[in-house]
C-alpha atoms as one frame of an Amber mdcrd trajectory, in Angstrom:
protein
   0.257  -0.020   0.284   0.927   3.795  -0.393   1.230   5.113   3.204   1.878
   8.631   2.313  -0.498   9.889  -0.267  -1.131  13.551  -1.466  -4.181  14.656
  -2.606  -4.505  17.648  -4.623  -7.482  19.521  -5.135  -9.901  21.255  -2.957
 -13.655  20.579  -4.336 -15.903  17.903  -3.697 -13.596  15.174  -6.001 -10.755
  15.551  -3.343 -13.472  15.910  -0.204 -14.719  12.395  -1.796 -11.373  10.629
  -1.821 -10.188  12.192   1.588 -13.170  11.075   3.350 -13.172   7.581   1.385
  -9.565   6.911   2.740 -10.173   7.748   6.506 -13.286   5.343   6.720 -11.068
   2.701   6.129  -9.127   0.318   8.280  -5.438  -0.096   6.604  -2.830  -2.661
   7.312  -0.810   0.459   8.447  -1.944   3.890   9.229  -2.154   6.524   6.325
  -0.547  10.024   6.225  -2.570  12.340   3.876  -1.204  15.433   2.745  -4.287
  17.382   1.212  -3.479  19.977  -0.838  -6.564  21.977  -0.852  -5.639  25.711
  -1.549  -8.085  27.020   0.835  -8.358  26.586   4.779 -11.869  24.806   4.727
 -12.115  22.532   1.706 -14.531  20.644   0.373 -17.293  22.826  -1.266 -15.224
  23.813  -4.461 -16.824  25.684  -7.192 -19.632  23.521  -8.039 -21.045  23.865
  -4.302 -19.591  27.235  -3.054 -22.551  29.258  -4.452 -24.408  30.955  -1.382
 -27.518  31.248  -3.652 -30.621  28.969  -3.320 -31.599  29.851  -6.935 -28.725
  27.475  -7.874 -30.165  23.913  -7.540 -28.781  20.378  -8.200 -29.604  18.879
 -11.384 -29.741  15.350 -10.121 -32.551  14.239  -7.311 -31.629  14.342  -3.703
 -31.766  10.436  -3.409 -28.856  10.046  -5.772 -26.400  12.712  -4.352 -24.996
  10.708  -1.603 -20.987  10.891  -1.214 -20.103   7.465  -0.801 -20.795   4.086
  -3.139 -21.576   2.493   0.132 -23.893   5.138   1.083 -26.035   6.638  -1.951
 -28.604   8.198  -0.058 -26.447   9.853   2.577 -27.414  13.374   1.445 -30.975
  12.847   1.615 -30.483  11.694   5.226 -28.555  14.728   5.766 -31.168  16.767
   4.228 -34.252  15.059   5.903 -32.591  15.737   9.386 -32.576  19.499   8.893
 -36.272  19.320   7.167 -38.601  16.189   7.253 -40.540  17.485   4.365 -37.730
  16.840   2.028 -38.358  14.182  -0.771 -35.788  11.666  -2.513 -37.251  13.288
  -5.838 -36.260  16.987  -4.892 -33.728  19.139  -6.482 -32.108  20.876  -3.598
 -29.702  23.755  -3.364 -26.216  23.437  -4.124 -25.460  25.646  -1.147 -26.898
  22.723   0.747 -25.146  20.113  -0.803 -21.845  21.957  -0.032 -22.865  22.178
   3.625 -23.164  18.252   3.333 -19.776  17.505   2.015 -18.181  20.262   4.634
 -19.811  18.139   7.255 -19.043  14.801   6.442 -15.179  16.086   5.796 -15.373
  17.398   9.407 -16.553  14.092  10.475 -13.934  12.104   8.459 -11.107  14.541
   9.858 -12.412  14.166  13.351 -12.716  10.247  13.153  -9.144   9.402  11.486
  -7.602   8.684  14.893 -10.012   5.892  15.485  -7.909   4.129  12.566  -4.414
   5.812  13.401  -4.698   8.106  10.332  -3.062  11.346  10.395  -4.083  14.240
   8.241  -2.480  17.697   7.141  -4.569  20.222   5.294  -2.572  22.517   3.675
  -4.089  25.856   2.639  -1.780  26.145  -0.326  -2.161  24.962  -3.870   0.193
  22.250  -5.298   2.560  24.374  -7.620   4.358  21.574  -8.817   4.830  17.606
  -8.579   7.787  15.418  -9.766   7.131  11.498 -10.000   9.771   8.999  -9.596
  10.148   5.637  -8.594  10.752   6.577  -5.051   8.113   8.458  -4.969   6.481
  11.922  -5.644   7.738  15.399  -4.553   5.196  18.101  -4.691   5.998  21.860
  -4.348   3.914  24.142  -2.883   5.409  28.262  -2.635   8.683  27.794  -1.043
   8.311  24.535   0.429   8.540  20.913  -0.516   7.202  17.702   0.876   7.438
  14.531  -0.096   4.498  11.451  -0.983   4.384   7.781  -2.000   1.770   8.594
  -4.431  -0.650  11.611  -5.572  -4.045  11.948  -6.568  -5.244  14.689  -8.972
  -8.550  15.920  -7.895  -8.552  19.743  -9.366 -11.941  20.015 -10.847 -12.224
  21.827 -13.828  -9.198  23.927 -15.062  -9.548  27.778 -15.177 -11.650  29.172
 -18.197  -9.972  30.731 -20.856 -11.040  33.652 -23.015 -12.703  32.510 -26.204
 -10.848  33.562 -29.173 -11.811  36.843 -30.742 -12.102  38.639 -27.522  -9.581
  41.726 -27.309  -7.055  42.264 -24.411  -9.023  45.809 -23.558 -12.279  44.269
 -23.598 -10.958  41.817 -20.651  -9.062  44.731 -18.940 -12.436  46.657 -18.622
 -14.023  44.218 -16.278 -16.861  44.345 -18.782 -16.129  40.762 -20.429 -16.349
  38.216 -17.518 -14.189  35.158 -18.411 -15.256  33.241 -15.330 -18.713  33.879
 -13.915 -18.667  32.522 -10.363 -16.211  35.136  -8.667 -18.553  37.542 -10.513
 -21.691  36.159  -9.319 -20.043  36.335  -5.773 -19.608  40.158  -5.864 -22.203
  41.587  -8.381 -24.238  43.878  -6.316 -28.051  44.759  -6.612 -28.122  47.366
 -10.010 -31.199  49.107 -11.259 -30.112  50.319 -14.536 -31.310  48.893 -17.842
 -28.149  46.606 -18.422 -27.571  45.039 -21.654 -26.206  41.712 -21.120 -24.958
  38.858 -23.068 -24.373  34.935 -21.831 -22.205  33.555 -24.352 -23.400  29.451
 -23.857 -26.715  28.005 -22.777 -25.849  25.326 -20.558 -26.462  24.839 -16.556
 -23.888  27.295 -15.446 -25.414  29.921 -18.231 -28.916  29.191 -16.655 -27.249
  29.698 -12.776 -26.228  33.168 -14.265 -29.313  34.134 -15.997 -31.670  33.684
 -12.771 -29.320  35.000 -10.186 -28.354  38.434 -12.249 -31.999  38.696 -13.389
 -33.161  39.146  -9.643 -30.089  41.334  -8.631 -30.671  43.480 -11.887 -34.519
  43.844 -12.145 -34.007  45.988 -15.452 -31.279  44.259 -17.202 -32.445  42.452
 -20.240 -30.431  39.450 -21.216 -29.338  37.702 -24.642 -27.983  34.173 -24.665
 -25.714  33.112 -27.413 -25.248  30.040 -28.657 -24.527  27.825 -31.636 -28.195
  26.284 -31.657 -29.857  28.553 -29.410 -31.624  26.015 -27.205 -31.586  25.713
 -23.616 -30.967  22.308 -21.416 -33.817  20.004 -21.621 -36.213  19.751 -18.455
 -36.327  16.992 -15.919 -39.803  15.514 -15.464 -41.472  16.284 -12.297 -41.980
  12.896 -11.151 -39.032   9.914 -11.205 -39.125   7.944 -14.139 -37.488   4.221
 -14.764 -34.962   3.666 -17.428 -36.411   2.144 -20.563 -36.437  -1.855 -20.271
 -34.622  -1.894 -23.559 -31.846  -0.217 -22.438 -29.761  -3.417 -22.526 -30.735
  -4.120 -26.184 -29.606  -0.918 -26.963 -26.516  -0.829 -25.667 -25.535  -4.113
 -27.098 -26.434  -2.971 -30.921 -24.067   0.374 -30.271 -21.370  -1.773 -29.196
 -21.760  -4.156 -32.412 -20.978  -0.884 -34.441 -18.729   1.756 -32.987 -19.638
   4.589 -35.268 -21.541   7.885 -34.152 -23.553   7.996 -37.201 -25.092   4.902
 -36.644 -25.484   5.640 -32.867 -27.208   8.786 -33.536 -29.664   6.733 -35.721
 -30.001   3.928 -33.456 -30.825   6.327 -30.492 -33.264   8.376 -32.746 -35.162
   5.061 -33.574 -35.302   4.343 -29.717 -36.221   7.531 -28.955 -39.333   7.647
 -31.464 -40.472   4.303 -29.754 -40.087   5.383 -26.395 -43.132   6.831 -24.058
 -40.267   9.674 -22.999 -37.111  10.094 -24.542 -35.574  10.794 -21.018 -35.742
   7.000 -20.332 -33.586   5.980 -23.196 -30.942   8.213 -21.945 -31.294   7.371
 -18.574 -30.837   3.581 -19.474 -27.490   4.254 -21.094 -26.122   5.908 -18.143
 -24.465   2.967 -16.388 -22.832   2.155 -19.717 -21.697   5.389 -21.106 -18.372
   5.230 -19.996 -17.518   1.774 -21.402 -19.604   2.735 -24.642 -16.932   5.754
 -24.893 -13.979   3.259 -24.830 -15.593   1.541 -27.356 -15.202   4.562 -29.579
 -12.034   4.896 -31.840 -10.359   8.644 -31.396 -11.645   9.797 -34.954 -15.274
   8.741 -33.935 -14.713  10.283 -30.409 -13.860  13.373 -32.520 -16.613  13.383
 -34.799 -19.058  13.049 -31.743 -17.301  16.434 -29.986 -17.948  17.962 -33.259
 -21.560  17.241 -34.298 -23.612  15.436 -31.332 -21.863  16.957 -28.145 -24.104
  19.811 -27.866 -27.163  17.542 -28.519 -26.013  14.899 -25.638 -25.164  17.603
 -23.161 -28.561  19.137 -23.477 -30.398  16.172 -23.167 -28.031  14.351 -20.451
 -27.563  17.692 -17.982 -31.114  18.672 -17.252 -33.004  21.623 -15.517 -34.952
  20.984 -12.320 -38.576  21.615 -13.377 -38.947  25.009 -11.257 -35.584  26.006
 -13.239 -37.179  25.514 -16.200 -40.412  27.545 -14.958 -38.215  30.735 -14.008
 -36.437  30.589 -17.212 -39.800  30.376 -19.152 -40.946  33.339 -17.190 -37.664
  35.619 -17.811 -38.716  34.987 -21.831 -42.370  35.752 -21.056 -41.087  39.087
 -19.688 -39.325  39.656 -22.767 -36.128  40.149 -20.373 -34.263  37.105 -22.086
 -33.785  36.325 -25.967 -32.028  33.530 -27.256 -29.751  33.789 -30.224 -28.241
  31.136 -32.713 -24.627  31.652 -33.845 -21.218  32.321 -33.055 -19.188  34.980
 -31.228 -16.498  36.159 -33.693 -15.031  39.370 -31.726 -15.744  41.282 -28.469
 -13.976  44.640 -28.575 -14.128  47.837 -26.140 -15.996  50.752 -28.002 -14.966
  54.233 -27.784 -17.749  55.238 -25.113 -17.039  51.921 -22.995 -19.405  49.256
 -23.822 -18.342  46.124 -25.818 -19.211  45.661 -29.401 -20.090  41.598 -30.026
 -19.914  40.677 -33.531 -22.025  37.522 -33.843 -22.036  35.048 -37.068 -25.429
  34.247 -38.112 -26.273  30.711 -39.349 -26.536  31.910 -42.927 -23.086  33.204
 -42.659 -23.707  36.970 -42.306 -22.506  38.980 -39.321 -24.026  41.361 -37.127
 -22.445  43.857 -34.468 -24.374  44.461 -31.430 -23.488  46.538 -28.170 -23.621
  45.546 -24.705 -22.744  46.707 -21.142 -21.845  43.031 -19.869 -20.792  40.044
 -21.612 -20.396  36.656 -19.756 -18.671  33.604 -20.682 -20.417  30.464 -19.953
 -19.417  27.861 -22.274 -18.985  24.726 -19.873 -15.665  22.991 -18.318 -12.083
  23.612 -19.487 -10.070  20.359 -19.805  -7.571  21.437 -22.269  -4.356  20.723
 -20.473  -2.372  21.820 -23.133  -3.021  25.513 -23.138  -4.034  25.862 -19.525
  -2.749  28.333 -17.173  -3.625  26.056 -13.864   0.291  26.146 -12.543   0.153
  22.696 -11.530  -0.998  20.718 -14.864   0.920  23.309 -16.902   4.168  22.246
 -15.137   3.226  18.405 -15.442   2.712  18.923 -19.262   5.380  21.142 -19.825
   7.952  18.831 -18.171   6.531  15.989 -20.144   5.477  14.398 -16.853   1.867
  13.625 -18.083   0.248  13.287 -21.417  -2.719  15.908 -22.546  -5.623  13.947
 -24.162  -5.281  14.446 -27.821  -8.758  15.686 -28.086  -8.374  18.274 -25.243
 -10.217  16.204 -22.550  -8.115  16.206 -19.791  -5.194  13.554 -19.556  -4.326
  10.794 -20.860  -5.340   7.718 -18.174  -6.182   4.394 -17.953  -9.869   4.200
 -16.988  -9.118   3.412 -13.720  -7.583   6.760 -12.846  -3.724   5.835 -13.580
  -2.183   8.907 -15.399   0.248   8.300 -18.385   3.471   9.391 -18.744   5.222
  11.151 -22.168   5.689   7.444 -23.578   2.092   6.427 -23.138   3.051   3.974
 -19.940   0.912   4.571 -16.943   2.653   5.686 -13.945   2.164   3.591 -10.747
   1.976   6.236  -8.166  -0.179   9.418  -9.972  -3.698   9.175 -10.288  -6.604
  11.311 -11.100 -10.361  11.548 -10.572 -13.039  14.013 -12.252 -12.862  16.143
 -15.094  -9.237  15.258 -16.135 -10.323  11.474 -16.770 -12.653  13.242 -19.351
 -10.704  11.707 -22.256 -10.505   8.209 -20.731 -14.358   7.894 -19.425 -16.089
  10.989 -20.784 -18.907  10.799 -18.039 -16.508  11.940 -15.281 -18.022  15.066
 -13.351 -21.288  13.903 -11.628 -21.125  12.912  -8.220 -22.393   9.105  -8.882
 -19.502   8.833 -11.291 -16.887  10.811  -8.860 -17.906   8.585  -5.995 -17.332
   5.305  -7.643 -13.824   6.803  -8.951 -13.122   7.816  -5.329 -13.709   4.256
  -4.008 -11.450   2.818  -6.918  -8.416   4.710  -6.523  -8.732   4.401  -2.518
  -8.522   0.252  -3.132  -5.486   1.041  -5.291  -3.856   3.378  -2.870  -4.257
   1.087  -0.156  -3.975  -2.605  -1.688  -1.052  -4.697  -0.794   1.744  -4.800
  -3.330
């Protein structure tokens, strides 16, 4: 077993792995160095929002922290409010509270098994793996571990191509929406706001700012101009024909064929969601069946449709967005952003390419970028990941989906060989697993990596 382990990251993935390890009785006590980058880790970006407008997009009954206790979050929520049901979509703030409570409990209980935990409130800046172990640099300090796990979540967002530096420097172009939402004050001015992207993050931004800025008008721009699909109000069972569909997909790993078969299955289903939900347990293995060229085709042509069907809005969120549109405070546009420039009078001129090929220039007071997770490790500004890539200690995924890895989380070196003492969980494994960011996947990865870390050699 690896007795001294470095866990890098301060969000839900890292918290789940730390808690998973500390709950185990091992042949020898563990020493964990948790490079959390903050004094009170656990929430991360996803569950750090204080707003009750931001809801989980998974029902409460499925949000447990551990594989062995998938209903743990529901029990926590019901202890606070007995009226909570397993089918409810609860605030992400509450889930952040749950994570913190479980982490605090795990840290307190560590001594039961003799484990030692050192929570380092600094981010790890560098990491050098070798056959003798791993050297971790943070600030002016260095530490040693037998193994390390990267559980860092999404990489810092980068401005989209075409955004000039002056627009960013003005503060009117927002690359990372979450710090902006945390500091955005009430404002009664009739602001013109453009949101680039129409995923779940865009919806969170729209709901929060429309409440704080009651006279603002919002435009949401995406390639297809479509919102995420809604969840049903009631729980629905996965399709009974799911296994048959999955086997037929395995027989011909071709994106065009898959799309045809999915459309056919949806056409014969009582509700399309049952088809997608029936695929959920098999999505990772189906992704592994696809050759790289087919994965690239999926990303180009089908990713947007899969994401809006797979990552859905809670019913009450859907209703709030519909109300914004009925009130003529939100317009959705199809097209692509070509450029954003700061005008002489201080607003932002946005050039938008229309579906037919023409272009239009529109003025906005604020432009907010919400284009989803950044997993491009080759171009990231994340200090640690950049160091690992530049020093050729890991291999970027060829499609920009995190780092090259085995499905079990072992990261690959520059020659394509797995490193026996360097692992990842979460979004860095999108290239290996595709579905790798939701709580049900994270808890399975945490359990699997914990098993490998404490296994007898």
